[in-house]
mmCIF file of C-alpha atoms and ligand atoms in Angstrom:
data_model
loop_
_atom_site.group_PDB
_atom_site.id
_atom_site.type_symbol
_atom_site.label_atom_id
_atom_site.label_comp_id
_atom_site.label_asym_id
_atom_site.label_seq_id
_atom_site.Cartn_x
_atom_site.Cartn_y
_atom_site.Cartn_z
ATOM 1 C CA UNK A 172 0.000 0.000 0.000
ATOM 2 C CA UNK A 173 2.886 2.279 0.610
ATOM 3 C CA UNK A 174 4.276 1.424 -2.208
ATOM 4 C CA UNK A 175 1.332 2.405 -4.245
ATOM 5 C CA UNK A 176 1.138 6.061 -2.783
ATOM 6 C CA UNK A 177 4.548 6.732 -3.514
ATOM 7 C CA UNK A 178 4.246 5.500 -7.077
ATOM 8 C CA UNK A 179 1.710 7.826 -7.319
ATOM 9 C CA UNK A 180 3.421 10.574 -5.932
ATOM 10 C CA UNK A 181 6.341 9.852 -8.214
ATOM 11 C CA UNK A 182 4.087 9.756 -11.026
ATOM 12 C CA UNK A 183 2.411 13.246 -9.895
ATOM 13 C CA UNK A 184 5.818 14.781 -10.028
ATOM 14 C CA UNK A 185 6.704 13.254 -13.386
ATOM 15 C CA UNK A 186 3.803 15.257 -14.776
ATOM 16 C CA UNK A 187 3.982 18.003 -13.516
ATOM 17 C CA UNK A 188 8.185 17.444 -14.749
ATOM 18 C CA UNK A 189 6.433 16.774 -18.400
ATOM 19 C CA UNK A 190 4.508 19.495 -18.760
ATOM 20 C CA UNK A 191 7.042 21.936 -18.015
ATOM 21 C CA UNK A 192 9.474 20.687 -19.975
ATOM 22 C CA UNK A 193 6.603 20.238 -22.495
ATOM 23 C CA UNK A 194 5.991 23.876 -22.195
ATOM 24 C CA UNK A 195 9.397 24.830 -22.601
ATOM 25 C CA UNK A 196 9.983 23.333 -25.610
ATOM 26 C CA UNK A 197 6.791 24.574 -27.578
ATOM 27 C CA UNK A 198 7.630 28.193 -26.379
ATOM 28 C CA UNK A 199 11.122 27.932 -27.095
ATOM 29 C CA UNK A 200 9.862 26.717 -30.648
ATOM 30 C CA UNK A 201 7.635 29.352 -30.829
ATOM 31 C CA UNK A 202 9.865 31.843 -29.484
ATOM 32 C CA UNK A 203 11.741 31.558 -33.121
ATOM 33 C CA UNK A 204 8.717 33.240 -35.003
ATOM 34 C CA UNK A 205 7.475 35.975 -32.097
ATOM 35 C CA UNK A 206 9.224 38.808 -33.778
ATOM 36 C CA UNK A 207 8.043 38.106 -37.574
ATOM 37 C CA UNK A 208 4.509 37.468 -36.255
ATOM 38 C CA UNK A 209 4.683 40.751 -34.218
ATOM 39 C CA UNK A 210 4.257 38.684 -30.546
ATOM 40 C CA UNK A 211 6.499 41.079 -28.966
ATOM 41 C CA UNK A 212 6.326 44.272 -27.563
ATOM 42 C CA UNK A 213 8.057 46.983 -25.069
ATOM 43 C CA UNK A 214 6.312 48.367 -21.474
ATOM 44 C CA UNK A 215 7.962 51.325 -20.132
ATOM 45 C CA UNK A 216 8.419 51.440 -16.261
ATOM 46 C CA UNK A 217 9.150 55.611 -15.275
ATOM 47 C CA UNK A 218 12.448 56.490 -13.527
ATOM 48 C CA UNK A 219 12.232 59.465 -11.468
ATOM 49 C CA UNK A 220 14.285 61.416 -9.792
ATOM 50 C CA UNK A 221 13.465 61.884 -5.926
ATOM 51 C CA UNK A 222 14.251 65.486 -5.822
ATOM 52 C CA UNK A 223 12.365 66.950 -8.327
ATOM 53 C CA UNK A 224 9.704 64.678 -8.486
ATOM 54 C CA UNK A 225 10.351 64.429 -12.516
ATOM 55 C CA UNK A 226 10.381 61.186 -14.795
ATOM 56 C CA UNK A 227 13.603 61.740 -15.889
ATOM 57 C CA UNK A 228 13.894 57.926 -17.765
ATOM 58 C CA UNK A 229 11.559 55.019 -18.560
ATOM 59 C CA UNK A 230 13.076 51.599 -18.757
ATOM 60 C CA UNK A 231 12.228 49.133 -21.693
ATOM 61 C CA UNK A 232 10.808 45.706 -20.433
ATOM 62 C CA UNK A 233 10.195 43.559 -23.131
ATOM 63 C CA UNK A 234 7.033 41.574 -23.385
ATOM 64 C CA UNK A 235 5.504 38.613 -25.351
ATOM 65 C CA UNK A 236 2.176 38.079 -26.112
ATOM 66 C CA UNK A 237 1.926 34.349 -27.051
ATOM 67 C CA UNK A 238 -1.565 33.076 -28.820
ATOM 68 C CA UNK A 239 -2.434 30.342 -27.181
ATOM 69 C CA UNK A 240 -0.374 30.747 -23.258
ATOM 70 C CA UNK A 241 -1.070 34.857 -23.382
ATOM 71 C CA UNK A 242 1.583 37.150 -21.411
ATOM 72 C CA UNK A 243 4.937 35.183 -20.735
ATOM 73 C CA UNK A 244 7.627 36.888 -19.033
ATOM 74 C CA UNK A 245 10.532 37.574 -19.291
ATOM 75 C CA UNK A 246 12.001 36.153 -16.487
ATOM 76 C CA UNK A 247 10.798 32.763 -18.640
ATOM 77 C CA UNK A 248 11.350 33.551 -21.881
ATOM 78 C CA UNK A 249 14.960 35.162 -21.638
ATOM 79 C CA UNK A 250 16.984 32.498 -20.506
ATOM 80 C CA UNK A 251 15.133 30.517 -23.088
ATOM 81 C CA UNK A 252 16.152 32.937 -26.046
ATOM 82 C CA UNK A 253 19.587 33.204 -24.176
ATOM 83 C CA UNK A 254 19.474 28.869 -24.236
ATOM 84 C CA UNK A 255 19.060 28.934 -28.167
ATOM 85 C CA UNK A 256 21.171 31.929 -29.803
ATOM 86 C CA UNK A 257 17.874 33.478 -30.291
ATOM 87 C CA UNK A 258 18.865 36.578 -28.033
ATOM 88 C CA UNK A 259 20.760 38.485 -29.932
ATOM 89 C CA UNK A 260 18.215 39.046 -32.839
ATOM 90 C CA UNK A 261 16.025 39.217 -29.466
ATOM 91 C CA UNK A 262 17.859 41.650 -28.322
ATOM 92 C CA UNK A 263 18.725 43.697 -31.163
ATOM 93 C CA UNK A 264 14.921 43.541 -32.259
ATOM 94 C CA UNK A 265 13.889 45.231 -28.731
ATOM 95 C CA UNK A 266 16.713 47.628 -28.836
ATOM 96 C CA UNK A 267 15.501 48.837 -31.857
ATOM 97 C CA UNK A 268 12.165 48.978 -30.905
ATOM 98 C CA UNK A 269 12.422 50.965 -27.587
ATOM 99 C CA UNK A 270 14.722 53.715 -29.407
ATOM 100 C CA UNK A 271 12.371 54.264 -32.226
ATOM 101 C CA UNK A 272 9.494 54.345 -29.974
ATOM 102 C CA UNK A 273 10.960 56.849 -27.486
ATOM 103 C CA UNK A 274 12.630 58.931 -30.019
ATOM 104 C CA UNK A 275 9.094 59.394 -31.490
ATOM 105 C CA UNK A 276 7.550 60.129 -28.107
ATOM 106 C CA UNK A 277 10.165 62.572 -27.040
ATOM 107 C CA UNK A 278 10.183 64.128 -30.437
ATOM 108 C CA UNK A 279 6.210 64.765 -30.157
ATOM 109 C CA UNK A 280 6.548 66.157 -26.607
ATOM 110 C CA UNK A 281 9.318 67.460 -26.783
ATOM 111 C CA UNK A 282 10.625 65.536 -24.141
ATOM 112 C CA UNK A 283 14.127 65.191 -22.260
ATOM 113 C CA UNK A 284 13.184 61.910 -21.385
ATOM 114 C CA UNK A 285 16.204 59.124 -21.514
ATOM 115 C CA UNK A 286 15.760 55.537 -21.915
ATOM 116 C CA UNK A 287 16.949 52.519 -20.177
ATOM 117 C CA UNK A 288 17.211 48.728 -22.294
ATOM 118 C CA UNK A 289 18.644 45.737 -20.276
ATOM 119 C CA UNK A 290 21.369 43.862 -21.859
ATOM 120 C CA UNK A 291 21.873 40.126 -21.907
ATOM 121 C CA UNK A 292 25.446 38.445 -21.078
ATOM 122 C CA UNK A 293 25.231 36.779 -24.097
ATOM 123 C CA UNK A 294 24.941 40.059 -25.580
ATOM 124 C CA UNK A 295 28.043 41.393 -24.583
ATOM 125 C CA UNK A 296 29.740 38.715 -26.438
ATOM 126 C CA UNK A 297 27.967 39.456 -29.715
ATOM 127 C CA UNK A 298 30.916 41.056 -31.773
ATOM 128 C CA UNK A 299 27.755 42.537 -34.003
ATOM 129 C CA UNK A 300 27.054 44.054 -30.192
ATOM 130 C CA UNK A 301 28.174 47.873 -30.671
ATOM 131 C CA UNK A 302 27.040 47.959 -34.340
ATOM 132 C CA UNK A 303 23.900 47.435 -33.653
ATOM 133 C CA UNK A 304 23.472 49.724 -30.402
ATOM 134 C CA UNK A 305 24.926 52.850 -33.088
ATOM 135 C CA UNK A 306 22.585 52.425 -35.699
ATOM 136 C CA UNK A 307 19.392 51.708 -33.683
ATOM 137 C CA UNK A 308 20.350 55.080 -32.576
ATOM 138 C CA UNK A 309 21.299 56.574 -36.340
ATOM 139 C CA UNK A 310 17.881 54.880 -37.481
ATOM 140 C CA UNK A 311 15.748 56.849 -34.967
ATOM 141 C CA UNK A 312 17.454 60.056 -34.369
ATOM 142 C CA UNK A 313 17.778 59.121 -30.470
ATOM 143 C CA UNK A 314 20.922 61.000 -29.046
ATOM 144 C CA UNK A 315 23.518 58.184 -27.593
ATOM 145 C CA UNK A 316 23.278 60.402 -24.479
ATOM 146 C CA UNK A 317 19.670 59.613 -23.946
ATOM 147 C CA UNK A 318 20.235 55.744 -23.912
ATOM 148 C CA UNK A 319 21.489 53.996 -20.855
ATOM 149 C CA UNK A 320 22.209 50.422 -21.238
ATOM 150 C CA UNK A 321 21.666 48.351 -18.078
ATOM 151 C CA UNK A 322 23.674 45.064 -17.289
ATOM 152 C CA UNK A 323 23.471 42.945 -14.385
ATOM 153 C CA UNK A 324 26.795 42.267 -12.146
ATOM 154 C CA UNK A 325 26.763 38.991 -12.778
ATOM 155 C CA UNK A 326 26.418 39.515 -16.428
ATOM 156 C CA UNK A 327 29.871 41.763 -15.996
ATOM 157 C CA UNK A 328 32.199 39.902 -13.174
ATOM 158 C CA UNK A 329 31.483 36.273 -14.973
ATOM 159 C CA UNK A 330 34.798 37.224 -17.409
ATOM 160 C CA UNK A 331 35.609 40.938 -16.736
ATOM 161 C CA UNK A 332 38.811 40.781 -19.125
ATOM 162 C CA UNK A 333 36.341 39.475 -21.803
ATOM 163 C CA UNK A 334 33.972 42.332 -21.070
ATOM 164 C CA UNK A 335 35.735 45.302 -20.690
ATOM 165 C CA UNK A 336 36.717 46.132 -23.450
ATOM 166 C CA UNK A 337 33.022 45.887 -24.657
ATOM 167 C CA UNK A 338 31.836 48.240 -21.862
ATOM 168 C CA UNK A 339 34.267 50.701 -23.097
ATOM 169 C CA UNK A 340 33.342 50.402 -27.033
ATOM 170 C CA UNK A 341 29.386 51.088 -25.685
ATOM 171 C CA UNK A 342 30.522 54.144 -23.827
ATOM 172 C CA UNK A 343 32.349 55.406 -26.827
ATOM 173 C CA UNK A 344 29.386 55.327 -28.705
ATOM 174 C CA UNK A 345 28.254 57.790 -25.844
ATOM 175 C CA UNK A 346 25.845 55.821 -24.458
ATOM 176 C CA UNK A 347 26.034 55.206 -20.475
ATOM 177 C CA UNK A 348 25.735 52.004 -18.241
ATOM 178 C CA UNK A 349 24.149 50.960 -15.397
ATOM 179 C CA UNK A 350 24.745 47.904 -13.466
ATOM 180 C CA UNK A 351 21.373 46.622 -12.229
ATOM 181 C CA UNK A 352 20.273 44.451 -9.683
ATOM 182 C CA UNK A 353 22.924 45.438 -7.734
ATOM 183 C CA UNK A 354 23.490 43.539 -4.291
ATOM 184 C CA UNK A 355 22.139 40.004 -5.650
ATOM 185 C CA UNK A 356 25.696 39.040 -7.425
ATOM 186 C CA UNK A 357 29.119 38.697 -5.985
ATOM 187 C CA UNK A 358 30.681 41.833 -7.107
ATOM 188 C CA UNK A 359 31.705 44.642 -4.813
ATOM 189 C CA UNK A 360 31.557 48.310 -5.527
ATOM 190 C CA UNK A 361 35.145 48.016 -5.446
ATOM 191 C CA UNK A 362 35.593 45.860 -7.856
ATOM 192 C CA UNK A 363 32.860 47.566 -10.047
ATOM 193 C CA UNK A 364 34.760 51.030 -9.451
ATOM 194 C CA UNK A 365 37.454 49.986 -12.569
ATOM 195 C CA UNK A 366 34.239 49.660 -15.121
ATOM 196 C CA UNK A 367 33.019 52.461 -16.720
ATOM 197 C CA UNK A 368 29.611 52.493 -15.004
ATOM 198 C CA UNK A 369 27.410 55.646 -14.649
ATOM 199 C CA UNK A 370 24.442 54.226 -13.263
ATOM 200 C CA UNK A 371 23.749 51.845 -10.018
ATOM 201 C CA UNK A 372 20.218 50.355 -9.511
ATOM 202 C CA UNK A 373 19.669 48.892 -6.112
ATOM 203 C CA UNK A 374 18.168 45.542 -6.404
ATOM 204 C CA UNK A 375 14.150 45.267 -4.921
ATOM 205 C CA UNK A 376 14.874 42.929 -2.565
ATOM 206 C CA UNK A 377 16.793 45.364 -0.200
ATOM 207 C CA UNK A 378 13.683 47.664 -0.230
ATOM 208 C CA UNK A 379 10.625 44.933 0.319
ATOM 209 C CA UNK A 380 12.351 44.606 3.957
ATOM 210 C CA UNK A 381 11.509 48.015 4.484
ATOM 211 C CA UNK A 382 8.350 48.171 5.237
ATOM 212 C CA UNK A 383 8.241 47.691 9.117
ATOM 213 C CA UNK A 384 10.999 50.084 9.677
ATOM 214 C CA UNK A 385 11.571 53.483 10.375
ATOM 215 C CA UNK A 386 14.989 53.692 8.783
ATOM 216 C CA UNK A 387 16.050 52.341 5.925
ATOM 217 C CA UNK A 388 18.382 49.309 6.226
ATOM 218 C CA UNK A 389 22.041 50.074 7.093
ATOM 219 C CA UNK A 390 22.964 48.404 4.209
ATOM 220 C CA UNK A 391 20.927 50.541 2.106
ATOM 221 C CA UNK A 392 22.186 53.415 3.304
ATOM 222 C CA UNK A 393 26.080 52.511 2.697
ATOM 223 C CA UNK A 394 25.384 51.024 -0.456
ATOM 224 C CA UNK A 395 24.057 54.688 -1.943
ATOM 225 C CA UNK A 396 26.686 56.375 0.280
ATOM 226 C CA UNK A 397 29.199 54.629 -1.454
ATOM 227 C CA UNK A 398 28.029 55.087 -4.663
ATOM 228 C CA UNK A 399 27.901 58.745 -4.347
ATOM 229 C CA UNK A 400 31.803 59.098 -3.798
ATOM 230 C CA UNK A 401 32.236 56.854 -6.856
ATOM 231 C CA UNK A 402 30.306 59.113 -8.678
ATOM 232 C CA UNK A 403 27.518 56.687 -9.426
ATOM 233 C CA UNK A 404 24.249 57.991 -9.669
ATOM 234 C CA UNK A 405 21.956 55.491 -7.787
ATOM 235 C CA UNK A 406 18.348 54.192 -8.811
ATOM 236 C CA UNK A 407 16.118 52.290 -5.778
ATOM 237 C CA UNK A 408 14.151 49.795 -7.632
ATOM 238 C CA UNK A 409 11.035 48.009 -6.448
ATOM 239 C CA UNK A 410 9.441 51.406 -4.453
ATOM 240 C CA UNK A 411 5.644 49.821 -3.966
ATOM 241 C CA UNK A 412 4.949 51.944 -0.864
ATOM 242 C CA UNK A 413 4.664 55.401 0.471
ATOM 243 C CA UNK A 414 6.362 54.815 2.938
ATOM 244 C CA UNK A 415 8.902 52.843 1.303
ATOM 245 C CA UNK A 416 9.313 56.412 -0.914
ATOM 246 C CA UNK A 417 9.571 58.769 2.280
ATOM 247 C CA UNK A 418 12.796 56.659 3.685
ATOM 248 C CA UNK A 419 14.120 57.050 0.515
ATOM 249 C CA UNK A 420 13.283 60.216 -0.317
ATOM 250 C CA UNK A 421 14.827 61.651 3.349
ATOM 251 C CA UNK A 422 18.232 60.829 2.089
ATOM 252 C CA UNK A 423 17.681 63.666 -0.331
ATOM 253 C CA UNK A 424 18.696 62.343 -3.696
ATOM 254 C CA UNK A 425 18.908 59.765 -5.810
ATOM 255 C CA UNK A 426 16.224 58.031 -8.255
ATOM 256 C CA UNK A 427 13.645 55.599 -7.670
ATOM 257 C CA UNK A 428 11.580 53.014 -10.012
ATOM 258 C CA UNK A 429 8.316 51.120 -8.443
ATOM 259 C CA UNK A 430 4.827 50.226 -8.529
ATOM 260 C CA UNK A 431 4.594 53.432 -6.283
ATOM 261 C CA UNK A 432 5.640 55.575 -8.900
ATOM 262 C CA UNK A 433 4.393 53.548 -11.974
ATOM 263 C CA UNK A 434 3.839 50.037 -13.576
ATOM 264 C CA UNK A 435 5.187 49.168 -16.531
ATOM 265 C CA UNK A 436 2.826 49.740 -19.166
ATOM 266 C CA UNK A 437 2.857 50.636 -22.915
ATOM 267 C CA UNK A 438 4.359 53.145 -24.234
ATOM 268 C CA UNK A 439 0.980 55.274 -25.355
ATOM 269 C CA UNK A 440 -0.255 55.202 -21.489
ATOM 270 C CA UNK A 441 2.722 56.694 -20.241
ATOM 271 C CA UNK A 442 1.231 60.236 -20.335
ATOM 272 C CA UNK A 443 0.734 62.456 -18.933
ATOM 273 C CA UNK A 444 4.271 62.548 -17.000
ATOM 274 C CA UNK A 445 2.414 62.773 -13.375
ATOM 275 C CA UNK A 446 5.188 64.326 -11.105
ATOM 276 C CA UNK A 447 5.553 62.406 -7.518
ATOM 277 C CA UNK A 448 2.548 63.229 -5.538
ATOM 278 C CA UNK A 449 3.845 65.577 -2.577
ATOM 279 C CA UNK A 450 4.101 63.424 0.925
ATOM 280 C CA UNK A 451 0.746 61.709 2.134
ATOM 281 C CA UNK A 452 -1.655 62.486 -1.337
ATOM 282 C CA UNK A 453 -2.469 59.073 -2.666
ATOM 283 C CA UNK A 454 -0.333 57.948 -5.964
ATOM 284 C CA UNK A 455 -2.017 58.510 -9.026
ATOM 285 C CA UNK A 456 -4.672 56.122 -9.983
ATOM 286 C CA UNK A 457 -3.144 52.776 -11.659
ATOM 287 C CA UNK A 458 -3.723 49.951 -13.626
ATOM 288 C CA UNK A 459 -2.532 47.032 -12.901
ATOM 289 C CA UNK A 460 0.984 45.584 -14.168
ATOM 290 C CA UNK A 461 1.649 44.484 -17.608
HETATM 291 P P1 C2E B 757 15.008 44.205 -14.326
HETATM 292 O O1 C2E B 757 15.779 44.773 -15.455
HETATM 293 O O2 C2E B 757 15.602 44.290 -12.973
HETATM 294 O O3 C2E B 757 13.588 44.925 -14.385
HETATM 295 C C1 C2E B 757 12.835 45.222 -13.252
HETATM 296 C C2 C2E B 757 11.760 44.190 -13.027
HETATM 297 O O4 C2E B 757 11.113 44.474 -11.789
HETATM 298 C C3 C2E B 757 10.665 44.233 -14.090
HETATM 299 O O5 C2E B 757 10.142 42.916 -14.205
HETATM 300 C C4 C2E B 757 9.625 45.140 -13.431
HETATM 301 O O6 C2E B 757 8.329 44.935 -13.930
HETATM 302 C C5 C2E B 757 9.749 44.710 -11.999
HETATM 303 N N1 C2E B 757 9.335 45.746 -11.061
HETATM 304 C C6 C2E B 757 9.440 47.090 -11.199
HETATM 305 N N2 C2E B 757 8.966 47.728 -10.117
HETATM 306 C C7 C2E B 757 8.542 46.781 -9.260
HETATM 307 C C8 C2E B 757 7.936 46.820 -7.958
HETATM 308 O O7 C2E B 757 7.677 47.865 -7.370
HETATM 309 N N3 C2E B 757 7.647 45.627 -7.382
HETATM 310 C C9 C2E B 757 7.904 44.435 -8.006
HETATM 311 N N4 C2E B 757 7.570 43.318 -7.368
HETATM 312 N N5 C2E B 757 8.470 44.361 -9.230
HETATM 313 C C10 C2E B 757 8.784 45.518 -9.851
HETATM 314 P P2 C2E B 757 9.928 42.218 -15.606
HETATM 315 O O8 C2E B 757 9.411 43.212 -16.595
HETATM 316 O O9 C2E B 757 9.163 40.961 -15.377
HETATM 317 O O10 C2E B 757 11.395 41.870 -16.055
HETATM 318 C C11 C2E B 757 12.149 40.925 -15.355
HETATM 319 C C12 C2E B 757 13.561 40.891 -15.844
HETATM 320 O O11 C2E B 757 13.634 40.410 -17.193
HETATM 321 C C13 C2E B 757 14.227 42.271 -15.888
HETATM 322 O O12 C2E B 757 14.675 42.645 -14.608
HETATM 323 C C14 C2E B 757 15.357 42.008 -16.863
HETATM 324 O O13 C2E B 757 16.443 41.401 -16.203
HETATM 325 C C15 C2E B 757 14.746 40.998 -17.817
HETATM 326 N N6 C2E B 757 14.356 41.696 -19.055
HETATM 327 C C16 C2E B 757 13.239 42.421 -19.333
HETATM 328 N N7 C2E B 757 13.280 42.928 -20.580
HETATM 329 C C17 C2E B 757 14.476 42.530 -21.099
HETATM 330 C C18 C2E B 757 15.148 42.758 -22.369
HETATM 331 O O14 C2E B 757 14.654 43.441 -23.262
HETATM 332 N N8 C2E B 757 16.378 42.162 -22.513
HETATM 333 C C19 C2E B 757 16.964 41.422 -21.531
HETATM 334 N N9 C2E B 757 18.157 40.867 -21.774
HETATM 335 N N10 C2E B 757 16.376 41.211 -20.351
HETATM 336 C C20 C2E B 757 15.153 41.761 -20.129
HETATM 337 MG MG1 MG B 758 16.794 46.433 -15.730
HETATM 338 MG MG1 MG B 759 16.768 45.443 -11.931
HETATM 339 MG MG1 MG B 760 15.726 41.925 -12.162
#
């Protein structure tokens, strides 16, 4: 008899094993024709700057609408397209996309609004890599200064001889770089301090903790401390709170990026540009995340 029930626990977990693997193999498949059939897309997610309140960026997040298993995300489908050489045409497809798009909306509002794309590792070792970055911009008109190209540390430290050159060729084109999700790798700020980084975005999970305290985490607090006397500008991501915004907002600088201040959504609903609502007036009415 106890035999039985573990068979049939064993068999529970084989499919429930099957049908992801099933799954990951049709969507991988599928994956191959989402950019000729038009599957994918770009939300924008607003930086802003804690001082003045502004949207000074939005960050591209790519999206796929699949027919038949609707929104995937990226956190899935990446590492598939990474998996099967698909990411750099993935990746040069969405860079391409976001600039045009933004060029367009900054040219019709005449906007000072920069953008943020994310990066792949395998990117970085795309020789085709800095080629493609200068004429997405030459294409749409988007000033190298207005696009920031975001990498994570990991993506960086795996084989820093390997990719610094490559950060340097970017930030010839005049383009800057952010390293993002920072605090979830290995890499210290000391280490980072020899790249040619601009930008540091705090990982999420250092500000979820926040939300019983009345001072933000030591950790925090060094962290964007730090990066100031680098010379690092320093985005919080993950703000879903108000009060998560006041801590961060009493150090007096910096940028933030959150549910709080906006969900990714597409590009037409990002106006109007709502500043940050002054302390203790609810957040503009949302929708929810895409
Ligand atoms: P990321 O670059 O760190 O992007 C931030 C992620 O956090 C986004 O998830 C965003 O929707 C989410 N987020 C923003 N604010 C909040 C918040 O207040 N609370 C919570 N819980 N989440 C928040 P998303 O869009 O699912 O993207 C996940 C990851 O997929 C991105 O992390 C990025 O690493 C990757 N990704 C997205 N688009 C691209 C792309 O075009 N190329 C590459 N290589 N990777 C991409
Ligand atoms: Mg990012
Ligand atoms: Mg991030
Ligand atoms: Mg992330």
């Amino acid at each position: 008899k106890a035999k039985a029930g573990g068979g049939r626990r064993y068999a529970f977990f084989d499919v429930e094993l099957r049908q992801r693997v099933q799954r990951h193999m049709v969507l991988e498949q599928d994956l191959h024709h989402a950019v000729a059939q038009d599957q994918l897309w770009v939300a924008y997610q607003p930086v802003v700057d804690l001082r003045t309140g502004r949207t000074v960026a939005v960050e591209g997040l790519l999206r796929w609408r699949h027919p038949v298993h609707g929104t995937v995300s990226p956190g899935e489908f990446i590492p598939l397209a990474e998996e099967s050489e698909l990411i750099n045409s993935l990746g040069a497809h969405m860079l391409r996309t976001a600039v045009r798009e933004l060029a367009a909306m900054r040219e019709r509002h005449r906007l000072e609004l920069r953008l943020h794309a994310n990066l792949s590792p395998r990117q970085l070792e795309d020789p085709g890599l800095q080629a493609t970055v200068q004429q997405a911009l030459a294409d749409s008109g988007l000033p190298a200064r207005a696009l920031c190209l975001e990498l994570t540390e990991n993506a960086i430290m795996y084989d820093p001889a390997a990719t610094t050159p490559v950060l340097h060729a970017l930030r010839e084109l005049g383009v800057s770089l952010a390293i993002d999700d920072f605090g979830t790798g290995h890499s210290s700020l000391a280490q980072l301090r020899r790249l040619p980084f601009d930008i540091l975005k705090i990982d999420r999970s250092f500000i979820t903790d926040l939300e019983d305290s009345d001072e933000l985490d030591v950790l925090v607090t060094s962290i964007i401390a730090m990066a100031h006397t680098l010379g690092l500008t320093v985005v919080t991501e993950g703000i879903e709170t108000a009060h998560q915004l006041d801590l961060l907002r009493d150090l007096g600088s910096g940028q933030a990026q959150g549910y709080y201040l906006g969900k990714p959504a597409p590009i037409e609903e990002l106006l109007p540009f709502s500043r940050l609502p002054p302390r203790d007036e609810p957040p503009p009415a949302e929708s929810g995340p895409q």
